């Protein structure tokens, strides 16, 4: 019994997609670490502006 199998592209595609998502999340986390305090203060100030 001879059966020919096609090489699957699913695993490399899934690995590439996972790596791309990991890079995007890493960059977002890095940005939050560097600018988190400024982002929080800007959000707090804009939220307080609605109170007056």
Tab-separated table of N, CA and C in Angstrom:
chain	number	residue	atom	x	y	z
A	1	UNK	N	0.844	-1.166	0.000
A	1	UNK	CA	0.000	0.000	0.000
A	1	UNK	C	0.896	1.238	0.000
A	2	UNK	N	0.844	1.951	-1.074
A	2	UNK	CA	1.610	3.186	-1.190
A	2	UNK	C	0.642	4.361	-1.155
A	3	UNK	N	0.850	5.231	-0.199
A	3	UNK	CA	0.044	6.460	-0.143
A	3	UNK	C	0.991	7.643	-0.133
A	4	UNK	N	0.663	8.600	-0.942
A	4	UNK	CA	1.486	9.804	-0.990
A	4	UNK	C	0.848	10.840	-0.074
A	5	UNK	N	1.671	11.455	0.723
A	5	UNK	CA	1.175	12.501	1.624
A	5	UNK	C	1.752	13.834	1.186
A	6	UNK	N	0.955	14.831	1.287
A	6	UNK	CA	1.383	16.192	0.950
A	6	UNK	C	1.955	16.839	2.205
A	7	UNK	N	3.048	17.553	2.076
A	7	UNK	CA	3.558	18.271	3.253
A	7	UNK	C	2.565	19.359	3.676
A	8	UNK	N	2.290	19.394	4.946
A	8	UNK	CA	1.308	20.341	5.468
A	8	UNK	C	1.960	21.691	5.723
A	9	UNK	N	1.232	22.733	5.390
A	9	UNK	CA	1.732	24.089	5.625
A	9	UNK	C	1.113	24.684	6.889
A	10	UNK	N	0.243	23.944	7.533
A	10	UNK	CA	-0.461	24.467	8.709
A	10	UNK	C	0.477	24.784	9.869
A	11	UNK	N	1.388	23.881	10.177
A	11	UNK	CA	2.272	24.091	11.322
A	11	UNK	C	3.192	25.291	11.132
A	12	UNK	N	3.895	25.431	9.997
A	12	UNK	CA	4.720	26.636	9.827
A	12	UNK	C	3.900	27.924	9.798
A	13	UNK	N	2.703	27.844	9.225
A	13	UNK	CA	1.835	29.024	9.198
A	13	UNK	C	1.382	29.404	10.598
A	14	UNK	N	0.994	28.419	11.392
A	14	UNK	CA	0.572	28.681	12.768
A	14	UNK	C	1.735	29.207	13.607
A	15	UNK	N	2.925	28.654	13.396
A	15	UNK	CA	4.098	29.119	14.146
A	15	UNK	C	4.457	30.552	13.767
A	16	UNK	N	4.367	30.879	12.481
A	16	UNK	CA	4.653	32.249	12.039
A	16	UNK	C	3.636	33.228	12.601
A	17	UNK	N	2.374	32.839	12.591
A	17	UNK	CA	1.323	33.696	13.138
A	17	UNK	C	1.508	33.907	14.639
A	18	UNK	N	1.846	32.846	15.353
A	18	UNK	CA	2.083	32.961	16.799
A	18	UNK	C	3.284	33.854	17.086
A	19	UNK	N	4.328	33.741	16.283
A	19	UNK	CA	5.509	34.586	16.473
A	19	UNK	C	5.183	36.054	16.198
A	20	UNK	N	4.398	36.315	15.162
A	20	UNK	CA	4.017	37.692	14.850
A	20	UNK	C	3.176	38.290	15.965
A	21	UNK	N	2.239	37.527	16.497
A	21	UNK	CA	1.407	38.005	17.599
A	21	UNK	C	2.264	38.264	18.835
A	22	UNK	N	3.225	37.385	19.096
A	22	UNK	CA	4.105	37.560	20.249
A	22	UNK	C	4.939	38.832	20.118
A	23	UNK	N	5.410	39.131	18.918
A	23	UNK	CA	6.205	40.348	18.701
A	23	UNK	C	5.341	41.583	18.920
A	24	UNK	N	4.119	41.574	18.407
A	24	UNK	CA	3.219	42.718	18.591
A	24	UNK	C	2.921	42.920	20.071
A	25	UNK	N	2.630	41.854	20.788
A	25	UNK	CA	2.358	41.972	22.221
A	25	UNK	C	3.582	42.434	23.000
A	26	UNK	N	4.750	41.975	22.598
A	26	UNK	CA	5.981	42.413	23.260
A	26	UNK	C	6.220	43.902	23.047
A	27	UNK	N	5.990	44.390	21.836
A	27	UNK	CA	6.154	45.819	21.567
A	27	UNK	C	5.129	46.651	22.336
A	28	UNK	N	3.894	46.155	22.432
A	28	UNK	CA	2.874	46.869	23.192
A	28	UNK	C	3.237	46.913	24.673
A	29	UNK	N	3.732	45.813	25.206
A	29	UNK	CA	4.136	45.782	26.611
A	29	UNK	C	5.301	46.717	26.864
A	30	UNK	N	6.255	46.734	25.943
A	30	UNK	CA	7.400	47.642	26.079
A	30	UNK	C	6.945	49.097	26.065
A	31	UNK	N	6.015	49.419	25.177
A	31	UNK	CA	5.474	50.776	25.129
A	31	UNK	C	4.752	51.138	26.411
A	32	UNK	N	4.016	50.181	26.972
A	32	UNK	CA	3.308	50.457	28.220
A	32	UNK	C	4.303	50.676	29.362
A	33	UNK	N	5.375	49.901	29.400
A	33	UNK	CA	6.382	50.068	30.448
A	33	UNK	C	7.030	51.449	30.348
A	34	UNK	N	7.328	51.888	29.125
A	34	UNK	CA	8.006	53.175	28.949
A	34	UNK	C	7.062	54.360	29.143
A	35	UNK	N	5.799	54.242	28.760
A	35	UNK	CA	4.887	55.387	28.763
A	35	UNK	C	3.641	55.179	29.608
A	36	UNK	N	3.634	54.151	30.438
A	36	UNK	CA	2.445	53.824	31.217
A	36	UNK	C	1.997	54.942	32.152
A	37	UNK	N	2.946	55.575	32.823
A	37	UNK	CA	2.591	56.642	33.763
A	37	UNK	C	1.990	57.835	33.020
A	38	UNK	N	2.566	58.181	31.883
A	38	UNK	CA	2.027	59.300	31.099
A	38	UNK	C	0.632	58.981	30.562
A	39	UNK	N	0.435	57.752	30.113
A	39	UNK	CA	-0.880	57.347	29.616
A	39	UNK	C	-1.902	57.421	30.741
A	40	UNK	N	-1.534	56.912	31.923
A	40	UNK	CA	-2.448	56.931	33.057
A	40	UNK	C	-2.799	58.359	33.466
A	41	UNK	N	-1.802	59.234	33.527
A	41	UNK	CA	-2.072	60.627	33.906
A	41	UNK	C	-2.946	61.324	32.875
A	42	UNK	N	-2.718	61.076	31.598
A	42	UNK	CA	-3.545	61.691	30.556
A	42	UNK	C	-4.982	61.206	30.664
A	43	UNK	N	-5.174	59.913	30.915
A	43	UNK	CA	-6.528	59.389	31.067
A	43	UNK	C	-7.193	59.946	32.321
A	44	UNK	N	-6.436	60.066	33.394
A	44	UNK	CA	-7.001	60.613	34.630
A	44	UNK	C	-7.385	62.079	34.445
A	45	UNK	N	-6.547	62.860	33.792
A	45	UNK	CA	-6.845	64.264	33.576
A	45	UNK	C	-8.054	64.443	32.666
A	46	UNK	N	-8.165	63.651	31.629
A	46	UNK	CA	-9.319	63.777	30.752
A	46	UNK	C	-10.587	63.299	31.461
A	47	UNK	N	-10.450	62.323	32.328
A	47	UNK	CA	-11.610	61.872	33.105
A	47	UNK	C	-12.047	62.909	34.111
A	48	UNK	N	-11.089	63.596	34.736
A	48	UNK	CA	-11.434	64.641	35.690
A	48	UNK	C	-12.042	65.853	35.007
A	49	UNK	N	-11.691	66.077	33.745
A	49	UNK	CA	-12.244	67.236	33.049
A	49	UNK	C	-13.750	67.098	32.838
A	50	UNK	N	-14.251	65.864	32.840
A	50	UNK	CA	-15.696	65.659	32.685
A	50	UNK	C	-16.444	65.972	33.981
A	51	UNK	N	-15.723	66.054	35.095
A	51	UNK	CA	-16.380	66.307	36.381
A	51	UNK	C	-16.698	67.791	36.580
A	52	UNK	N	-16.042	68.672	35.856
A	52	UNK	CA	-16.237	70.105	36.065
A	52	UNK	C	-16.922	70.756	34.894
